[in-house]
Each structure stands twice: as C-alpha cells, then as structure tokens.
PDB file of C-alpha atoms in Angstrom:
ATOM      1  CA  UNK P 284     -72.236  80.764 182.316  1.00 52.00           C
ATOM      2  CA  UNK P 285     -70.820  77.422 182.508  1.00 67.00           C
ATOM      3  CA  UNK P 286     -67.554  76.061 181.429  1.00 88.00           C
ATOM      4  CA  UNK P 287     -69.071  73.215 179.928  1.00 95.00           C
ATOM      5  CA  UNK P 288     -69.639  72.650 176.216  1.00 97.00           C
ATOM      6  CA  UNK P 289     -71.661  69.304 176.792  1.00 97.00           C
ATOM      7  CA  UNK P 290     -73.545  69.224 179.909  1.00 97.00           C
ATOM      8  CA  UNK P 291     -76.212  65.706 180.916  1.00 97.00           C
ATOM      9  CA  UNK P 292     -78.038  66.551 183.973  1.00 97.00           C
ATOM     10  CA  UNK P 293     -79.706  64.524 186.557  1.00 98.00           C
ATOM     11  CA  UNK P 294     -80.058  62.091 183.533  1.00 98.00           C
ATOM     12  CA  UNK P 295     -82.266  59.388 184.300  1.00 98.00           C
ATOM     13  CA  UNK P 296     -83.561  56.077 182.052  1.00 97.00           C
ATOM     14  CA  UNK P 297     -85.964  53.197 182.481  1.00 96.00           C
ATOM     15  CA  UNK P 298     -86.436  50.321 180.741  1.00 93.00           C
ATOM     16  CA  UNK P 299     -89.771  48.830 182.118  1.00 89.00           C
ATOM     17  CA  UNK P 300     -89.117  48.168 185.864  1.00 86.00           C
ATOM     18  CA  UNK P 301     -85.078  48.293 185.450  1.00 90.00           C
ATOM     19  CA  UNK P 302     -83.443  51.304 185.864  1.00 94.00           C
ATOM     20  CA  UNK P 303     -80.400  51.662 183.353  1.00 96.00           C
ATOM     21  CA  UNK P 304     -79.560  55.244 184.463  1.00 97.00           C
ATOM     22  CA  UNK P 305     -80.442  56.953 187.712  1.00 97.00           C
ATOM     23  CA  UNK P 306     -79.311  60.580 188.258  1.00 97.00           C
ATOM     24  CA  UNK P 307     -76.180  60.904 186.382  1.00 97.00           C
ATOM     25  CA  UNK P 308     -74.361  64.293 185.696  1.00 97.00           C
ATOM     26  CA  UNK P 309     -71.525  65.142 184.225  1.00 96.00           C
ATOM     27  CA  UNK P 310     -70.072  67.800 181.781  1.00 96.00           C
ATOM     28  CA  UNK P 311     -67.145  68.112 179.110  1.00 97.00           C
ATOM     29  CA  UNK P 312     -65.377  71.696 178.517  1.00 96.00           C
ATOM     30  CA  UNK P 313     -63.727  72.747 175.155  1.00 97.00           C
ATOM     31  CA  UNK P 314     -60.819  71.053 174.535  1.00 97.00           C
ATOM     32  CA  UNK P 315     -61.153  68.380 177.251  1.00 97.00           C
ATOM     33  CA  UNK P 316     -60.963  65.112 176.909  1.00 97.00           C
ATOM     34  CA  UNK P 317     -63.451  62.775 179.742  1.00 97.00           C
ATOM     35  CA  UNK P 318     -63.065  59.349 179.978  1.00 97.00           C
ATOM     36  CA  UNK P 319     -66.480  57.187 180.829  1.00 96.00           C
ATOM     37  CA  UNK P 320     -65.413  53.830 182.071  1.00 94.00           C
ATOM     38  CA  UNK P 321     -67.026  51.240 184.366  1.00 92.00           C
ATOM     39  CA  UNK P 322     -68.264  47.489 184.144  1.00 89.00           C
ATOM     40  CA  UNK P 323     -70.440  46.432 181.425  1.00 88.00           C
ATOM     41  CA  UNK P 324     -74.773  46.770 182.006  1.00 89.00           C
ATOM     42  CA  UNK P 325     -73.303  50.134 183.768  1.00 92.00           C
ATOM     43  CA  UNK P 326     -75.414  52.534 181.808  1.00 95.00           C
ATOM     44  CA  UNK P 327     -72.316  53.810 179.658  1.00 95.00           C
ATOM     45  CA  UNK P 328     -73.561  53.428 176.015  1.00 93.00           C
ATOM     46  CA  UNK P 329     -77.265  54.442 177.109  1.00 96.00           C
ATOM     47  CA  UNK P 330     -75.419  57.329 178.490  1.00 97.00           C
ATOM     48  CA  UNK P 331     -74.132  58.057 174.349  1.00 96.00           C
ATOM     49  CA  UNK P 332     -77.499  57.069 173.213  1.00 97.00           C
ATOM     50  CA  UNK P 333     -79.236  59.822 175.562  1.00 98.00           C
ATOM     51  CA  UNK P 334     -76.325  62.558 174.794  1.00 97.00           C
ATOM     52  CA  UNK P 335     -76.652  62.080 171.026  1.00 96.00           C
ATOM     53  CA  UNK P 336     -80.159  61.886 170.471  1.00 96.00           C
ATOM     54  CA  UNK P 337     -80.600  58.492 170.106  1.00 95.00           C
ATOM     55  CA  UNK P 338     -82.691  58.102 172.972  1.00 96.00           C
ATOM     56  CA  UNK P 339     -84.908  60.766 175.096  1.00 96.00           C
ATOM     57  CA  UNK P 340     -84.294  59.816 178.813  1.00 97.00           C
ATOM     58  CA  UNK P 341     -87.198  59.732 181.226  1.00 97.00           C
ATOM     59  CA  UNK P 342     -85.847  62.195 183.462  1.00 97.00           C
ATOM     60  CA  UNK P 343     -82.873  65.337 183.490  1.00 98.00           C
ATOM     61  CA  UNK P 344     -81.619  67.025 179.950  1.00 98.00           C
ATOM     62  CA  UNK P 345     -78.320  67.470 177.609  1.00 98.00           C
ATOM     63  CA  UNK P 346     -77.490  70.990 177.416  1.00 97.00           C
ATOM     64  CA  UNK P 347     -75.076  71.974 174.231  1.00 97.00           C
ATOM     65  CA  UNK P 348     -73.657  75.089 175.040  1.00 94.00           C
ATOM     66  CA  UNK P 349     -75.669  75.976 177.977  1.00 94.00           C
ATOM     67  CA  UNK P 350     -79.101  75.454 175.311  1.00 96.00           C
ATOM     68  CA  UNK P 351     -81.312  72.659 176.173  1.00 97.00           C
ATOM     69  CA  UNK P 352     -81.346  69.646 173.180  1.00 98.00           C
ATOM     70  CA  UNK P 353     -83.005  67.212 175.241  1.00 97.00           C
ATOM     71  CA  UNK P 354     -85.942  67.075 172.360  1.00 96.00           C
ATOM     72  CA  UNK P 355     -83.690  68.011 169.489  1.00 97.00           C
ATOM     73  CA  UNK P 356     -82.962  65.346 166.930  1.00 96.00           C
ATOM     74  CA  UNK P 357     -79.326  63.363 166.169  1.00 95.00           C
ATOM     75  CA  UNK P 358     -79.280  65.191 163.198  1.00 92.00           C
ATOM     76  CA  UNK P 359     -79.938  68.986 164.686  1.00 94.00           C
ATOM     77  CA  UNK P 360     -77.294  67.585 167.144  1.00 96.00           C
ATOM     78  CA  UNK P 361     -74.806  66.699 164.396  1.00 93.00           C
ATOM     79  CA  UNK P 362     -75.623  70.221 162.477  1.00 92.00           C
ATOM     80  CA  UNK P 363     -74.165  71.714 165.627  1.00 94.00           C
ATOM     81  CA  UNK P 364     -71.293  69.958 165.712  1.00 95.00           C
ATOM     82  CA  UNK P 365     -71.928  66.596 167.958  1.00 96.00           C
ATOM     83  CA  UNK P 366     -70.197  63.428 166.133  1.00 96.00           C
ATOM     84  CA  UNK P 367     -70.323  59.825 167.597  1.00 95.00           C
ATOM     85  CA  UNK P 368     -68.817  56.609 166.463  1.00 94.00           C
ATOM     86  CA  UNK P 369     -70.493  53.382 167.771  1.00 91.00           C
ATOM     87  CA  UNK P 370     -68.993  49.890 169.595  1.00 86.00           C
ATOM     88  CA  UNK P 371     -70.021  47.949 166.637  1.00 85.00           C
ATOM     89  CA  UNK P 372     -68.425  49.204 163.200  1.00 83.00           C
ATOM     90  CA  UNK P 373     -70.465  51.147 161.049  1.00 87.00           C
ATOM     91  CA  UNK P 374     -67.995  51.484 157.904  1.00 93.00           C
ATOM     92  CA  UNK P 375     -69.725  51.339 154.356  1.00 94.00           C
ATOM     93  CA  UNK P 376     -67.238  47.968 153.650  1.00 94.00           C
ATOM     94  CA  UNK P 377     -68.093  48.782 149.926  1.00 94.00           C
ATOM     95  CA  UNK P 378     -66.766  52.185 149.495  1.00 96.00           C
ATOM     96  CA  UNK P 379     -63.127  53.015 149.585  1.00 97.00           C
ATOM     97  CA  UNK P 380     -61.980  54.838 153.059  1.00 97.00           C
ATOM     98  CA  UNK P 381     -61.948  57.971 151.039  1.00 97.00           C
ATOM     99  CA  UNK P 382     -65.057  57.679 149.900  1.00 96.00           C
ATOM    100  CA  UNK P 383     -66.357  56.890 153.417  1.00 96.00           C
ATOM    101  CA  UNK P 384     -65.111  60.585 154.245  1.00 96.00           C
ATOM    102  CA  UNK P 385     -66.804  61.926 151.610  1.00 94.00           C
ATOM    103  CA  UNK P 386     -70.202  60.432 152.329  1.00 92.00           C
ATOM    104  CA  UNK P 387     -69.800  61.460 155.820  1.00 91.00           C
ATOM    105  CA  UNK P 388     -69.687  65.222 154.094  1.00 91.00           C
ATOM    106  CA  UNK P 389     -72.819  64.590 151.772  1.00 82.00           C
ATOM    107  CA  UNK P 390     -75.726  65.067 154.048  1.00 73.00           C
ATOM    108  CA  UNK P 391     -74.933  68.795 154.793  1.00 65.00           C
ATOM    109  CA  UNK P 392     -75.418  69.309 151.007  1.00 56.00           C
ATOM    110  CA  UNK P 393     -74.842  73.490 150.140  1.00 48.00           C
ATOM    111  CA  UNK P 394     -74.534  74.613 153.864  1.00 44.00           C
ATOM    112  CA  UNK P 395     -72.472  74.330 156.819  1.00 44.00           C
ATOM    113  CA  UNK P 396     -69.482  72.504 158.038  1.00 44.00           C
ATOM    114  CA  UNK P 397     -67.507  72.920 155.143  1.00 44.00           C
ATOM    115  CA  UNK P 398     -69.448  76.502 154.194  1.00 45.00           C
ATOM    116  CA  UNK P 399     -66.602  78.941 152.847  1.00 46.00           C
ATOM    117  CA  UNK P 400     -65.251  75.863 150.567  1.00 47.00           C
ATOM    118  CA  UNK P 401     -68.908  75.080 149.250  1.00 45.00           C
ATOM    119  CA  UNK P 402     -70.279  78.604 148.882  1.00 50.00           C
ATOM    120  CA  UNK P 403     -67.120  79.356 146.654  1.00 50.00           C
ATOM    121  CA  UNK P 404     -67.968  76.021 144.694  1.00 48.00           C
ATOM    122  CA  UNK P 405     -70.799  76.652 143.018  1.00 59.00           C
ATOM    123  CA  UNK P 406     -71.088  73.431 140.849  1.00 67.00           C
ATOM    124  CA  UNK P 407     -71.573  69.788 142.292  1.00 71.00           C
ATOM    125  CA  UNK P 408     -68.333  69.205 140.110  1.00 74.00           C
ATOM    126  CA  UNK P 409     -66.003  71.422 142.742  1.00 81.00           C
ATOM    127  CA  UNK P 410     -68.441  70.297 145.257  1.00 83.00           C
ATOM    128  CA  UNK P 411     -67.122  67.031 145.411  1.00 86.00           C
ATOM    129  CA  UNK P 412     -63.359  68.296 144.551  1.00 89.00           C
ATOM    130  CA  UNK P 413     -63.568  69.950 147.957  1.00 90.00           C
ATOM    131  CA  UNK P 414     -65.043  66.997 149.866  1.00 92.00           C
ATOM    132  CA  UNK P 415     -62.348  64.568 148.589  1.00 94.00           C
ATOM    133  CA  UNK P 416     -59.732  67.466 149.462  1.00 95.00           C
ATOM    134  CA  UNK P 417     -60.972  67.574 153.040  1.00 95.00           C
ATOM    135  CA  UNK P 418     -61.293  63.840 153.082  1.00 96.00           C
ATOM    136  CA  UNK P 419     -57.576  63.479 152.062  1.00 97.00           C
ATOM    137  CA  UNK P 420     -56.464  66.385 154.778  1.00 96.00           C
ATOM    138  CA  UNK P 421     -58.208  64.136 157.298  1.00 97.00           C
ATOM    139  CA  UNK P 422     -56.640  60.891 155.917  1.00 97.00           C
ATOM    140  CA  UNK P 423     -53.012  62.265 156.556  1.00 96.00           C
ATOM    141  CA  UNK P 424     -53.578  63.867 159.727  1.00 95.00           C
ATOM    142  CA  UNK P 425     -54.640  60.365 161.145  1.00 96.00           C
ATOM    143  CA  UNK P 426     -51.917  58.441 159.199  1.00 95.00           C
ATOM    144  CA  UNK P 427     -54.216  56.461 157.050  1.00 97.00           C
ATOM    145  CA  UNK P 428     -53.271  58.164 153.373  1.00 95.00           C
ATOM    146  CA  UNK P 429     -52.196  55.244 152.245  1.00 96.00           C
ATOM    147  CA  UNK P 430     -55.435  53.498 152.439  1.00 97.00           C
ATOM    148  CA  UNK P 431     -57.729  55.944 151.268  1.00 97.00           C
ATOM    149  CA  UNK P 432     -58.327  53.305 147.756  1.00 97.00           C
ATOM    150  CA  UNK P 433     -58.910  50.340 149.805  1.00 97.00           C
ATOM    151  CA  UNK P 434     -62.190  49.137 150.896  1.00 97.00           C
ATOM    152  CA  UNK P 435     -63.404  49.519 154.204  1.00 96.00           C
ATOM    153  CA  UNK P 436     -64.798  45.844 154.673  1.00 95.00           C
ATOM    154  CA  UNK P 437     -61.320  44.936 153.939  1.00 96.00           C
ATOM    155  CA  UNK P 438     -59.595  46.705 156.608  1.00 96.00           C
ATOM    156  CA  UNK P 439     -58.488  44.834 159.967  1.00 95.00           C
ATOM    157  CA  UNK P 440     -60.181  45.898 163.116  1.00 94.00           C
ATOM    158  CA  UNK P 441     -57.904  48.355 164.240  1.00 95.00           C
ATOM    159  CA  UNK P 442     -57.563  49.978 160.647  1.00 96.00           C
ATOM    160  CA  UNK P 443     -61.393  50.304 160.444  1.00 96.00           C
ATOM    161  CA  UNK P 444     -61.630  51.801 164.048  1.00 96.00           C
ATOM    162  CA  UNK P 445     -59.255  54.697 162.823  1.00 97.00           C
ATOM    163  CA  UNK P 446     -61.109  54.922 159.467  1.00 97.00           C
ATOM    164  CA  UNK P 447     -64.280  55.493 162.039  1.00 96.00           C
ATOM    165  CA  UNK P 448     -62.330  58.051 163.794  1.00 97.00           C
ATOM    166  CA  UNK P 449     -61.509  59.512 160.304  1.00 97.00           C
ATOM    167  CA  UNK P 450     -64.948  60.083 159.387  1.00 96.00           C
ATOM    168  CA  UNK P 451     -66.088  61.258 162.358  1.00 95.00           C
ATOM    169  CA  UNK P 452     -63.261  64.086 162.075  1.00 96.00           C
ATOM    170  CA  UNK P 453     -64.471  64.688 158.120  1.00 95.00           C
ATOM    171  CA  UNK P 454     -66.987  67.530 159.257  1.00 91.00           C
ATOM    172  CA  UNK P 455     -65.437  69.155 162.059  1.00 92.00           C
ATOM    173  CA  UNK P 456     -66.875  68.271 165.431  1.00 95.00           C
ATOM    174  CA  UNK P 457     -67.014  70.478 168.573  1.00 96.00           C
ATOM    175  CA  UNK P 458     -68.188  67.424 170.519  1.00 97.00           C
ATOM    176  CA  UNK P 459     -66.610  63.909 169.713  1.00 98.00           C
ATOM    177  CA  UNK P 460     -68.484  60.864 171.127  1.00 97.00           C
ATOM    178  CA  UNK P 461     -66.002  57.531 170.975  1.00 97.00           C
ATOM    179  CA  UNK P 462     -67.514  54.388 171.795  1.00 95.00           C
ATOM    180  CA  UNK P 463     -64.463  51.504 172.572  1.00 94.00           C
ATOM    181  CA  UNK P 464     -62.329  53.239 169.602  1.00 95.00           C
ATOM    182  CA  UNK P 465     -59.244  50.986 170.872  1.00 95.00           C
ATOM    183  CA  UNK P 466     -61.323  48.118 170.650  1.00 92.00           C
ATOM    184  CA  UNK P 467     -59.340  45.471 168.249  1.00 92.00           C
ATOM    185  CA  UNK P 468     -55.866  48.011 168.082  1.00 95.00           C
ATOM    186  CA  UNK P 469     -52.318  46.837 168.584  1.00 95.00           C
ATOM    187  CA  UNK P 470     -50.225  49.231 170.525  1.00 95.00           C
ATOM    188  CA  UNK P 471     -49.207  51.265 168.027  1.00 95.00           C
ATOM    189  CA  UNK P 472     -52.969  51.699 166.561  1.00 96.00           C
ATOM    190  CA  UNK P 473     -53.575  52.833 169.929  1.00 96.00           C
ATOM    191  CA  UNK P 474     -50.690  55.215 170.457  1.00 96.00           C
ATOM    192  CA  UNK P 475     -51.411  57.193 166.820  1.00 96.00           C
ATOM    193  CA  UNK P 476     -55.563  56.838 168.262  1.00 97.00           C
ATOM    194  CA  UNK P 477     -54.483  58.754 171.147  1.00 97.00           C
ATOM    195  CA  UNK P 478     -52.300  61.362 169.466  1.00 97.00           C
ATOM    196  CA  UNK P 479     -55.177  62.009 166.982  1.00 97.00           C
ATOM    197  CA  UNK P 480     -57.542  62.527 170.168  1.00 97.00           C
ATOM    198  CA  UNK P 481     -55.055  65.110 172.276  1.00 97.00           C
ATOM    199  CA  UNK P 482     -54.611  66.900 168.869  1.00 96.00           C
ATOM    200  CA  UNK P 483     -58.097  67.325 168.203  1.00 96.00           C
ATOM    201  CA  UNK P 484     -58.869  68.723 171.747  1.00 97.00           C
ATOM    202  CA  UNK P 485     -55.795  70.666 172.396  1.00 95.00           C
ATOM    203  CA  UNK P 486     -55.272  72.129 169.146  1.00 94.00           C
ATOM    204  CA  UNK P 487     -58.759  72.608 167.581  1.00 94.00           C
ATOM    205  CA  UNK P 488     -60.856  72.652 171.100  1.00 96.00           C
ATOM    206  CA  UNK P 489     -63.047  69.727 170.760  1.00 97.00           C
ATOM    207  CA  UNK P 490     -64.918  68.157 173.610  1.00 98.00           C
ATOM    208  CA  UNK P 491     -64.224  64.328 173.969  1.00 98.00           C
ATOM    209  CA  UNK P 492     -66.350  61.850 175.928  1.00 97.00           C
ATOM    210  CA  UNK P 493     -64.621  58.452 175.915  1.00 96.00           C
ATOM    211  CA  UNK P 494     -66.351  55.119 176.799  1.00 96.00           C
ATOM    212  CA  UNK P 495     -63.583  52.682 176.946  1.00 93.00           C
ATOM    213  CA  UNK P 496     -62.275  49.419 178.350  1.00 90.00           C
ATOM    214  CA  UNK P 497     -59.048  49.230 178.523  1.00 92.00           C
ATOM    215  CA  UNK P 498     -58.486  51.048 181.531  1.00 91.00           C
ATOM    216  CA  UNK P 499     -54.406  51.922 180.832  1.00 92.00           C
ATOM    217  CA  UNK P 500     -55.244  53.594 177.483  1.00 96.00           C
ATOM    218  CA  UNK P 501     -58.093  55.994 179.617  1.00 95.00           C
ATOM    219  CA  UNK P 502     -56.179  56.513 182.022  1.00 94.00           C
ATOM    220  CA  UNK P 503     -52.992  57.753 180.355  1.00 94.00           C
ATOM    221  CA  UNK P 504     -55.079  59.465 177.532  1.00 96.00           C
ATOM    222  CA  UNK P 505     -58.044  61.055 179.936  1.00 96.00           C
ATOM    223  CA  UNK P 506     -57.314  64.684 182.309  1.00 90.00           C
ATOM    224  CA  UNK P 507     -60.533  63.341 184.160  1.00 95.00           C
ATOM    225  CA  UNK P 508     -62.073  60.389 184.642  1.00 96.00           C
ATOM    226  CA  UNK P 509     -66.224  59.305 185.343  1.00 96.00           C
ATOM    227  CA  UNK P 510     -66.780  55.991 186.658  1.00 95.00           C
ATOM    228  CA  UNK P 511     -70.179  54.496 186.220  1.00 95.00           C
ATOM    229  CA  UNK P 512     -71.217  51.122 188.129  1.00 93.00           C
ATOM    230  CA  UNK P 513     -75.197  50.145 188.215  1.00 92.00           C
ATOM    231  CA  UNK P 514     -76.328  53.331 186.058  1.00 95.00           C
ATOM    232  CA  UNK P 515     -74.972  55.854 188.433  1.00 96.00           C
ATOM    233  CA  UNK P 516     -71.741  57.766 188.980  1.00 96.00           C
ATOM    234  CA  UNK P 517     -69.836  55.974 191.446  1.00 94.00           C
ATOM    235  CA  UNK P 518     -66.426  58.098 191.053  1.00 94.00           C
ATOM    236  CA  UNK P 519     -65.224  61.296 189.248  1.00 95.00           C
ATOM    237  CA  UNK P 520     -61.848  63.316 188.961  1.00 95.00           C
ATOM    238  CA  UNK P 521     -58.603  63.006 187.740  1.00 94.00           C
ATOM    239  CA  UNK P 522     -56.654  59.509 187.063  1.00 91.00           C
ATOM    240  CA  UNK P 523     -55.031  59.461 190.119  1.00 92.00           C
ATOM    241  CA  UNK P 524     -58.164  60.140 192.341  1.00 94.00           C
ATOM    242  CA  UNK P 525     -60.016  57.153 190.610  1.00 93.00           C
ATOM    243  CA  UNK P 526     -57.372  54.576 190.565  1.00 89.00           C
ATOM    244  CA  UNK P 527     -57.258  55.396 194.167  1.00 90.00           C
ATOM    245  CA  UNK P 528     -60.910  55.447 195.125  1.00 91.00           C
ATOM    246  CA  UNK P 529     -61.377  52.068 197.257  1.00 90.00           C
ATOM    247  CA  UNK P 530     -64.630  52.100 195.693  1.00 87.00           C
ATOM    248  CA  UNK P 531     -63.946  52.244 192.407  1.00 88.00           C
ATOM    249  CA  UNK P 532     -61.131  49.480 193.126  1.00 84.00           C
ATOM    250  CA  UNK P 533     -63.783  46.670 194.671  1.00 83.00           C
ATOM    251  CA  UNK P 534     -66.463  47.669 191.921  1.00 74.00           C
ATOM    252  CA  UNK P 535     -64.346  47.857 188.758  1.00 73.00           C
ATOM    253  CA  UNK P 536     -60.648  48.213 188.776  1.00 66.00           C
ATOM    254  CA  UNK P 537     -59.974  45.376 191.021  1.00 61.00           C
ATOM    255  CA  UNK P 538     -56.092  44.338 189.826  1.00 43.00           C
ATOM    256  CA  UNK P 539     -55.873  45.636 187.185  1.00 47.00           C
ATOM    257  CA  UNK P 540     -55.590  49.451 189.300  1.00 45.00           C
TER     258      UNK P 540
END
C-alpha cells in the first residue's frame, strides 16, 4: 500500500494544441506538508484544478487513499475530506468572518464532518449552536477571534487570506489545497500562516500541497519541495536539494536561491 494520502499520476492536460501538463506525478503523505512552486504558465494551478475536481485531465488519475477519484466530483472530493482555497479571494465580503465559517459547515447539512456534534443536536436551533462553536474554536486557533463580527469585504489582504485558511479548516480536512495563501501578508501574517499549517499537519495529520511564490516562505515552511517549469516536473526533494539543483536555479530560482 502506498504511503501517500493524495497521489496525481502521469497527469497529463491539453488545452487545444498547448500542452499545460505533460506527465506529472507526485504524492503527499499524512501529515506532510509539499510545496509546488515554479514560474508562472507552469501548470501549477491546473495541477489544483485537476487534483480537486475542477478539471478531468486528458491523461493519468488522482488517487485519494490509494482509490481512484479521477471521475468523482469536487463535492464527493470535499465529503472525503479534500479542502482548497483559490489565488483569487473567495470570501462572502457580506457575512461576518464567523459567519463565513459557518456557511462553510452548511452544505454537509445532518451528516458528516461535524457528525457526533450534529447527531446529538437534533434541532436546527443546536444545529447552528454547534457550527458557530466550531467556527469560534477555529477562529482562536488561527488568531483571528477578534474579528469574527467584522465583515469579510472589509478585511485587508492578509486578514482575508487567513479568514480563507479559517474556513477551509471549519470542516476538518485530511487534504488541504493552498493556492498563494501568503499572497498580500506582512511577516507576521506569514509567520502565524505557517504555524497554523505545521500544526495542522503535525498535530492533526493533514496532507498539504502548497502552490506558492515566495520562495523563502516554501522553503522554510515545506519538508519537500516539487518544482514545475513548462507543465512538467523539473525538480523534486527536500529544500536543500532544490535550491541546489542547477536546473532549477537557471529555470526559476535564479538570485533569489
């Protein structure tokens, strides 16, 4: 069996005559956190869209605990566990943080994910009283209590990235898909973003996949490292290896390695 809770193999995508993926593997093991990086047009968010059902590729599968999903939908995919936040913001800017936790709970309805609180809760009334408890417990644990009345179109960039983060972590994932969460952070948004993360996989197991540019934050944060350039996977293995790789230095890193 293998050690991998997210598997994409031989994973391959067309767009007309250009090729946006061509052969790409990789895997993620429970309580691992993989960083995705490489230049942009290098296949990284189709990568997302193909791993959370977004997109069926043309060639290869996603395997989810050694079971085949290629066909299965983004919603059987989030039943089971697989959350994703997206490089453009996808807050509800007219709900109040804590309400944007609570929605994120609403679309299991009776079953699942929150199970043991809801089958005890018989009436919509403690329902909800449980989804707003959760929704606070999530709140603290990512430092963002004190916002939970304010409204989410209000929040600066690096706020609403951790609100994302926040919601994401509202049902609990086994698979966390992060698309530029640092995007827009100061240096301490991105220090309590990367606590959150190494919590979440060391202490609860999650699987991370992280596409992200800013190469010091992967780097630092990441125990291994994929490097995409032209739709394929140009590097692989741990920080070290990669900042060293001469090719990954003339196609990406450059410098700033």
């Amino acid at each position: 069996m293998s050690r991998y809770l997210l598997q994409a193999e031989h994973v391959a995508v067309r767009f007309g005559g250009i090729k946006a993926l061509t052969d790409v593997s990789l895997g993620i093991a429970p309580g691992e956190v993989c960083g995705l990086i490489g230049p942009n047009g290098a296949g990284k968010t189709t990568l997302f869209d193909v791993v959370s059902g977004i997109r069926r590729p043309d060639e290869g599968r996603v395997l989810l605990d050694g079971t085949d999903i290629t066909r299965r939908s983004p919603v059987w995919r989030a039943r089971h566990g697989m959350r994703r936040t997206f490089q453009r913001q996808q807050l509800f800017g007219q709900l109040t943080v804590a309400d944007n936790l609570v929605v994120a709970q609403e679309w299991r309805g009776g079953g699942g994910g929150l199970a043991a609180d809801l089958v005890a809760s018989p009436t919509r009334r403690s329902r909800e009283s449980a989804r707003r408890a959760r929704a606070a417990e999530v709140l603290r644990s990512c430092g963002l209590d004190h916002l939970a009345e304010d409204y989410a179109g209000a929040l600066p960039v690096g706020r609403a990235r951790m609100v994302e983060l926040a919601r994401a972590l509202a049902d609990p994932p086994r698979v966390l898909l992060l698309d530029e969460p640092a995007s827009g952070m100061t240096a301490e948004e991105r220090a309590q973003l990367a606590a959150v993360i190494r919590h979440l996989a060391e202490e609860e197991g999650c699987a991370v996949l992280l596409v992200e540019h800013n190469v010091a934050f992967v780097m630092e944060l990441c125990a291994r490292v994929v490097v995409l350039d032209l739709g394929s996977v140009l590097a692989e293995g741990t920080a070290a290896e990669v900042r060293a790789d001469p090719k990954v230095r003339e196609a990406y890193l450059g410098a700033a390695a």
